[in-house]
């Protein structure tokens, strides 16, 4: 079954000091890595929830989407969330509400550069074996995104608020969750120091 991919990229990166998703990571903007990994699943569509840096990200699309398959069906859609300051949970709820269809939804963050296409493919295979469950990343003794939610679970995602995002729901509905070991999901970029330190890991 085709799924939709929802990439959360609405924050103002206050701890980073600029649009971190456009910072160069291994030769490409940071956000481009999430897009490229998602494309390997051949999703029905890739939707990016943008807010504080909506205009900059939209203008950077040619650099963000460099896949040779980018014109072969799956399109990139920017969703402008003007109330981004309300928190990640609100951004997630807003994004999912735009997906009024019967597709499952893969939720990703734009600043997890170590999450690979292979990680997402393993997650997708786990979900395909149990399509009525939520398949999510398991790392550092917790559950989190990336995660694939079946379509009927979208109503629960609509309820996310403030800082209560997908992780909160994964914990609340743990009996509906299939954890998939994904150590790479532990790392995200919050500060310039994070960026510098993690860049050393790819040299």
PDB file of C-alpha atoms in Angstrom:
ATOM      1  CA  UNK A   1       0.000   0.000   0.000  1.00  0.00           C
ATOM      2  CA  UNK A   2       1.195   3.512  -0.813  1.00  0.00           C
ATOM      3  CA  UNK A   3       1.785   5.790   2.141  1.00  0.00           C
ATOM      4  CA  UNK A   4       2.158   9.532   2.598  1.00  0.00           C
ATOM      5  CA  UNK A   5       5.287  10.946   4.162  1.00  0.00           C
ATOM      6  CA  UNK A   6       4.965  13.881   6.556  1.00  0.00           C
ATOM      7  CA  UNK A   7       8.206  15.666   7.441  1.00  0.00           C
ATOM      8  CA  UNK A   8       8.019  18.070  10.385  1.00  0.00           C
ATOM      9  CA  UNK A   9      10.116  21.176   9.742  1.00  0.00           C
ATOM     10  CA  UNK A  10       8.147  24.075  11.212  1.00  0.00           C
ATOM     11  CA  UNK A  11      10.229  25.288  14.158  1.00  0.00           C
ATOM     12  CA  UNK A  12      12.428  28.370  14.324  1.00  0.00           C
ATOM     13  CA  UNK A  13      15.551  26.461  15.437  1.00  0.00           C
ATOM     14  CA  UNK A  14      16.087  28.942  18.274  1.00  0.00           C
ATOM     15  CA  UNK A  15      18.952  26.904  19.752  1.00  0.00           C
ATOM     16  CA  UNK A  16      20.661  26.667  16.381  1.00  0.00           C
ATOM     17  CA  UNK A  17      20.331  30.359  15.563  1.00  0.00           C
ATOM     18  CA  UNK A  18      19.377  30.006  11.899  1.00  0.00           C
ATOM     19  CA  UNK A  19      17.543  27.661   9.527  1.00  0.00           C
ATOM     20  CA  UNK A  20      19.390  24.467  10.440  1.00  0.00           C
ATOM     21  CA  UNK A  21      17.492  22.449   7.838  1.00  0.00           C
ATOM     22  CA  UNK A  22      19.364  24.319   5.101  1.00  0.00           C
ATOM     23  CA  UNK A  23      22.774  23.869   6.743  1.00  0.00           C
ATOM     24  CA  UNK A  24      25.060  21.769   4.561  1.00  0.00           C
ATOM     25  CA  UNK A  25      25.350  18.187   5.741  1.00  0.00           C
ATOM     26  CA  UNK A  26      27.529  15.801   3.748  1.00  0.00           C
ATOM     27  CA  UNK A  27      27.236  17.988   0.660  1.00  0.00           C
ATOM     28  CA  UNK A  28      23.480  18.614   0.819  1.00  0.00           C
ATOM     29  CA  UNK A  29      21.060  20.646   2.954  1.00  0.00           C
ATOM     30  CA  UNK A  30      20.168  18.772   6.132  1.00  0.00           C
ATOM     31  CA  UNK A  31      16.511  18.410   5.134  1.00  0.00           C
ATOM     32  CA  UNK A  32      17.494  16.859   1.794  1.00  0.00           C
ATOM     33  CA  UNK A  33      18.626  13.705   3.589  1.00  0.00           C
ATOM     34  CA  UNK A  34      15.162  13.091   5.054  1.00  0.00           C
ATOM     35  CA  UNK A  35      13.561  13.698   1.664  1.00  0.00           C
ATOM     36  CA  UNK A  36      15.962  11.345  -0.118  1.00  0.00           C
ATOM     37  CA  UNK A  37      15.422   8.581   2.447  1.00  0.00           C
ATOM     38  CA  UNK A  38      11.635   8.940   2.209  1.00  0.00           C
ATOM     39  CA  UNK A  39      11.732   8.776  -1.595  1.00  0.00           C
ATOM     40  CA  UNK A  40      13.169   5.259  -1.451  1.00  0.00           C
ATOM     41  CA  UNK A  41       9.768   4.079  -0.178  1.00  0.00           C
ATOM     42  CA  UNK A  42       8.106   5.467  -3.316  1.00  0.00           C
ATOM     43  CA  UNK A  43       5.434   7.282  -1.268  1.00  0.00           C
ATOM     44  CA  UNK A  44       2.235   8.707  -2.720  1.00  0.00           C
ATOM     45  CA  UNK A  45       3.435  12.154  -1.676  1.00  0.00           C
ATOM     46  CA  UNK A  46       5.947  13.915   0.547  1.00  0.00           C
ATOM     47  CA  UNK A  47       4.504  16.713   2.661  1.00  0.00           C
ATOM     48  CA  UNK A  48       6.732  19.134   4.551  1.00  0.00           C
ATOM     49  CA  UNK A  49       5.169  21.091   7.400  1.00  0.00           C
ATOM     50  CA  UNK A  50       7.080  24.379   7.362  1.00  0.00           C
ATOM     51  CA  UNK A  51       6.538  27.439   9.501  1.00  0.00           C
ATOM     52  CA  UNK A  52       9.200  29.856  10.673  1.00  0.00           C
ATOM     53  CA  UNK A  53      11.312  29.284   7.549  1.00  0.00           C
ATOM     54  CA  UNK A  54       8.526  28.430   5.117  1.00  0.00           C
ATOM     55  CA  UNK A  55       9.654  30.823   2.381  1.00  0.00           C
ATOM     56  CA  UNK A  56      13.325  29.864   2.612  1.00  0.00           C
ATOM     57  CA  UNK A  57      12.582  26.146   2.458  1.00  0.00           C
ATOM     58  CA  UNK A  58      10.188  26.534  -0.436  1.00  0.00           C
ATOM     59  CA  UNK A  59      12.735  28.537  -2.406  1.00  0.00           C
ATOM     60  CA  UNK A  60      15.402  25.923  -1.670  1.00  0.00           C
ATOM     61  CA  UNK A  61      13.354  23.058  -3.146  1.00  0.00           C
ATOM     62  CA  UNK A  62      15.701  22.404  -6.114  1.00  0.00           C
ATOM     63  CA  UNK A  63      18.568  21.801  -3.687  1.00  0.00           C
ATOM     64  CA  UNK A  64      16.400  19.808  -1.296  1.00  0.00           C
ATOM     65  CA  UNK A  65      14.999  17.352  -3.813  1.00  0.00           C
ATOM     66  CA  UNK A  66      17.818  16.037  -5.973  1.00  0.00           C
ATOM     67  CA  UNK A  67      16.505  12.533  -6.610  1.00  0.00           C
ATOM     68  CA  UNK A  68      16.493  11.452 -10.279  1.00  0.00           C
ATOM     69  CA  UNK A  69      12.963  10.154  -9.624  1.00  0.00           C
ATOM     70  CA  UNK A  70      11.633  13.487  -8.425  1.00  0.00           C
ATOM     71  CA  UNK A  71       9.518  13.951 -11.555  1.00  0.00           C
ATOM     72  CA  UNK A  72       8.187  10.394 -11.555  1.00  0.00           C
ATOM     73  CA  UNK A  73       4.921  10.732  -9.672  1.00  0.00           C
ATOM     74  CA  UNK A  74       5.757  11.594  -6.079  1.00  0.00           C
ATOM     75  CA  UNK A  75       5.627  15.340  -5.520  1.00  0.00           C
ATOM     76  CA  UNK A  76       6.904  17.539  -2.716  1.00  0.00           C
ATOM     77  CA  UNK A  77       4.206  19.638  -1.054  1.00  0.00           C
ATOM     78  CA  UNK A  78       5.007  22.443   1.389  1.00  0.00           C
ATOM     79  CA  UNK A  79       2.340  22.999   4.023  1.00  0.00           C
ATOM     80  CA  UNK A  80       2.565  26.410   5.665  1.00  0.00           C
ATOM     81  CA  UNK A  81       1.776  26.267   9.379  1.00  0.00           C
ATOM     82  CA  UNK A  82       1.657  29.860  10.553  1.00  0.00           C
ATOM     83  CA  UNK A  83       1.041  28.907  14.181  1.00  0.00           C
ATOM     84  CA  UNK A  84       4.324  26.974  14.360  1.00  0.00           C
ATOM     85  CA  UNK A  85       5.171  28.648  17.681  1.00  0.00           C
ATOM     86  CA  UNK A  86       2.449  26.555  19.370  1.00  0.00           C
ATOM     87  CA  UNK A  87       4.760  23.552  19.315  1.00  0.00           C
ATOM     88  CA  UNK A  88       5.607  20.298  17.580  1.00  0.00           C
ATOM     89  CA  UNK A  89       2.314  18.644  18.537  1.00  0.00           C
ATOM     90  CA  UNK A  90       0.281  21.350  16.828  1.00  0.00           C
ATOM     91  CA  UNK A  91       2.512  21.094  13.740  1.00  0.00           C
ATOM     92  CA  UNK A  92       1.935  17.355  13.572  1.00  0.00           C
ATOM     93  CA  UNK A  93      -1.828  17.687  13.980  1.00  0.00           C
ATOM     94  CA  UNK A  94      -1.954  20.393  11.312  1.00  0.00           C
ATOM     95  CA  UNK A  95       0.018  18.296   8.846  1.00  0.00           C
ATOM     96  CA  UNK A  96      -2.034  15.148   9.321  1.00  0.00           C
ATOM     97  CA  UNK A  97      -5.275  17.108   8.883  1.00  0.00           C
ATOM     98  CA  UNK A  98      -4.144  17.970   5.354  1.00  0.00           C
ATOM     99  CA  UNK A  99      -3.983  14.266   4.490  1.00  0.00           C
ATOM    100  CA  UNK A 100      -7.670  13.520   4.103  1.00  0.00           C
ATOM    101  CA  UNK A 101      -7.278  10.127   2.451  1.00  0.00           C
ATOM    102  CA  UNK A 102      -7.018   6.450   3.288  1.00  0.00           C
ATOM    103  CA  UNK A 103      -3.219   6.291   3.144  1.00  0.00           C
ATOM    104  CA  UNK A 104      -1.107   5.413   6.166  1.00  0.00           C
ATOM    105  CA  UNK A 105       1.291   8.181   7.129  1.00  0.00           C
ATOM    106  CA  UNK A 106       5.012   8.055   7.820  1.00  0.00           C
ATOM    107  CA  UNK A 107       6.024  10.794  10.260  1.00  0.00           C
ATOM    108  CA  UNK A 108       9.633  12.012  10.061  1.00  0.00           C
ATOM    109  CA  UNK A 109      11.672  14.839  11.495  1.00  0.00           C
ATOM    110  CA  UNK A 110      13.730  17.019   9.204  1.00  0.00           C
ATOM    111  CA  UNK A 111      16.780  16.968  11.477  1.00  0.00           C
ATOM    112  CA  UNK A 112      17.564  13.264  11.896  1.00  0.00           C
ATOM    113  CA  UNK A 113      20.309  12.895   9.262  1.00  0.00           C
ATOM    114  CA  UNK A 114      21.488   9.462  10.390  1.00  0.00           C
ATOM    115  CA  UNK A 115      18.106   7.875   9.662  1.00  0.00           C
ATOM    116  CA  UNK A 116      18.723   6.087   6.373  1.00  0.00           C
ATOM    117  CA  UNK A 117      16.590   4.767   3.553  1.00  0.00           C
ATOM    118  CA  UNK A 118      17.386   1.277   4.845  1.00  0.00           C
ATOM    119  CA  UNK A 119      16.027   2.229   8.287  1.00  0.00           C
ATOM    120  CA  UNK A 120      12.779   3.407   6.717  1.00  0.00           C
ATOM    121  CA  UNK A 121      12.502   0.299   4.560  1.00  0.00           C
ATOM    122  CA  UNK A 122      12.815  -1.910   7.650  1.00  0.00           C
ATOM    123  CA  UNK A 123      10.165   0.181   9.366  1.00  0.00           C
ATOM    124  CA  UNK A 124       7.863  -0.141   6.358  1.00  0.00           C
ATOM    125  CA  UNK A 125       8.314  -3.928   6.165  1.00  0.00           C
ATOM    126  CA  UNK A 126       7.445  -4.226   9.856  1.00  0.00           C
ATOM    127  CA  UNK A 127       4.321  -2.173   9.316  1.00  0.00           C
ATOM    128  CA  UNK A 128       3.274  -4.178   6.236  1.00  0.00           C
ATOM    129  CA  UNK A 129       3.339  -7.318   8.365  1.00  0.00           C
ATOM    130  CA  UNK A 130       1.040  -5.657  10.921  1.00  0.00           C
ATOM    131  CA  UNK A 131      -0.873  -2.902   9.069  1.00  0.00           C
ATOM    132  CA  UNK A 132      -3.330  -2.308  11.893  1.00  0.00           C
ATOM    133  CA  UNK A 133      -0.492  -1.407  14.252  1.00  0.00           C
ATOM    134  CA  UNK A 134       1.885   1.540  14.516  1.00  0.00           C
ATOM    135  CA  UNK A 135       5.467   0.754  13.531  1.00  0.00           C
ATOM    136  CA  UNK A 136       7.942   3.112  15.172  1.00  0.00           C
ATOM    137  CA  UNK A 137      11.614   3.573  15.911  1.00  0.00           C
ATOM    138  CA  UNK A 138      12.987   2.178  19.140  1.00  0.00           C
ATOM    139  CA  UNK A 139      16.179   3.778  20.469  1.00  0.00           C
ATOM    140  CA  UNK A 140      17.836   4.729  23.757  1.00  0.00           C
ATOM    141  CA  UNK A 141      15.133   2.907  25.775  1.00  0.00           C
ATOM    142  CA  UNK A 142      12.320   4.935  24.270  1.00  0.00           C
ATOM    143  CA  UNK A 143       9.948   5.047  21.297  1.00  0.00           C
ATOM    144  CA  UNK A 144       9.794   7.795  18.722  1.00  0.00           C
ATOM    145  CA  UNK A 145       9.760   8.804  15.103  1.00  0.00           C
ATOM    146  CA  UNK A 146      10.173   7.785  12.375  1.00  0.00           C
ATOM    147  CA  UNK A 147       6.821   6.073  12.773  1.00  0.00           C
ATOM    148  CA  UNK A 148       4.152   4.767  10.433  1.00  0.00           C
ATOM    149  CA  UNK A 149       0.563   5.268  11.547  1.00  0.00           C
ATOM    150  CA  UNK A 150      -2.364   3.444   9.897  1.00  0.00           C
ATOM    151  CA  UNK A 151      -4.995   5.712   8.400  1.00  0.00           C
ATOM    152  CA  UNK A 152      -7.586   5.056  11.114  1.00  0.00           C
ATOM    153  CA  UNK A 153      -5.129   6.419  13.699  1.00  0.00           C
ATOM    154  CA  UNK A 154      -5.089   9.883  12.135  1.00  0.00           C
ATOM    155  CA  UNK A 155      -7.920  10.987  14.433  1.00  0.00           C
ATOM    156  CA  UNK A 156      -5.587  10.453  17.384  1.00  0.00           C
ATOM    157  CA  UNK A 157      -2.832  12.453  15.704  1.00  0.00           C
ATOM    158  CA  UNK A 158      -5.269  15.357  15.315  1.00  0.00           C
ATOM    159  CA  UNK A 159      -5.284  15.587  19.101  1.00  0.00           C
ATOM    160  CA  UNK A 160      -1.573  16.395  19.446  1.00  0.00           C
ATOM    161  CA  UNK A 161      -0.914  19.722  21.108  1.00  0.00           C
ATOM    162  CA  UNK A 162       2.028  21.809  22.292  1.00  0.00           C
ATOM    163  CA  UNK A 163       5.092  19.693  22.917  1.00  0.00           C
ATOM    164  CA  UNK A 164       3.020  16.499  22.981  1.00  0.00           C
ATOM    165  CA  UNK A 165       3.772  14.991  19.618  1.00  0.00           C
ATOM    166  CA  UNK A 166       4.088  11.480  18.257  1.00  0.00           C
ATOM    167  CA  UNK A 167       6.211  10.234  21.179  1.00  0.00           C
ATOM    168  CA  UNK A 168       3.381  10.980  23.601  1.00  0.00           C
ATOM    169  CA  UNK A 169       0.925   8.945  21.531  1.00  0.00           C
ATOM    170  CA  UNK A 170       3.367   6.076  21.095  1.00  0.00           C
ATOM    171  CA  UNK A 171       3.681   5.828  24.856  1.00  0.00           C
ATOM    172  CA  UNK A 172      -0.043   6.224  25.446  1.00  0.00           C
ATOM    173  CA  UNK A 173      -0.972   3.538  22.916  1.00  0.00           C
ATOM    174  CA  UNK A 174       2.002   1.267  23.533  1.00  0.00           C
ATOM    175  CA  UNK A 175      -0.149  -1.848  23.110  1.00  0.00           C
ATOM    176  CA  UNK A 176      -0.729  -0.825  19.467  1.00  0.00           C
ATOM    177  CA  UNK A 177       2.966  -0.314  18.739  1.00  0.00           C
ATOM    178  CA  UNK A 178       5.517  -2.455  16.927  1.00  0.00           C
ATOM    179  CA  UNK A 179       8.988  -1.197  17.929  1.00  0.00           C
ATOM    180  CA  UNK A 180      11.724  -1.402  15.306  1.00  0.00           C
ATOM    181  CA  UNK A 181      15.291  -1.037  16.571  1.00  0.00           C
ATOM    182  CA  UNK A 182      16.732   2.129  15.029  1.00  0.00           C
ATOM    183  CA  UNK A 183      19.749   3.542  16.909  1.00  0.00           C
ATOM    184  CA  UNK A 184      20.196   6.205  14.219  1.00  0.00           C
ATOM    185  CA  UNK A 185      16.959   7.899  15.302  1.00  0.00           C
ATOM    186  CA  UNK A 186      18.512   8.918  18.618  1.00  0.00           C
ATOM    187  CA  UNK A 187      20.488  11.695  16.962  1.00  0.00           C
ATOM    188  CA  UNK A 188      18.953  14.992  15.933  1.00  0.00           C
ATOM    189  CA  UNK A 189      20.433  18.426  15.442  1.00  0.00           C
ATOM    190  CA  UNK A 190      19.540  21.110  17.983  1.00  0.00           C
ATOM    191  CA  UNK A 191      22.626  23.308  18.274  1.00  0.00           C
ATOM    192  CA  UNK A 192      25.670  24.297  16.200  1.00  0.00           C
ATOM    193  CA  UNK A 193      27.724  22.142  18.591  1.00  0.00           C
ATOM    194  CA  UNK A 194      25.552  19.127  17.725  1.00  0.00           C
ATOM    195  CA  UNK A 195      26.063  19.868  14.051  1.00  0.00           C
ATOM    196  CA  UNK A 196      29.847  20.107  14.407  1.00  0.00           C
ATOM    197  CA  UNK A 197      30.077  16.978  16.535  1.00  0.00           C
ATOM    198  CA  UNK A 198      27.868  14.853  14.308  1.00  0.00           C
ATOM    199  CA  UNK A 199      29.650  16.033  11.158  1.00  0.00           C
ATOM    200  CA  UNK A 200      32.735  14.291  12.528  1.00  0.00           C
ATOM    201  CA  UNK A 201      30.853  11.003  12.401  1.00  0.00           C
ATOM    202  CA  UNK A 202      30.500  11.156   8.608  1.00  0.00           C
ATOM    203  CA  UNK A 203      34.099  12.118   7.805  1.00  0.00           C
TER     204      UNK A 203
END
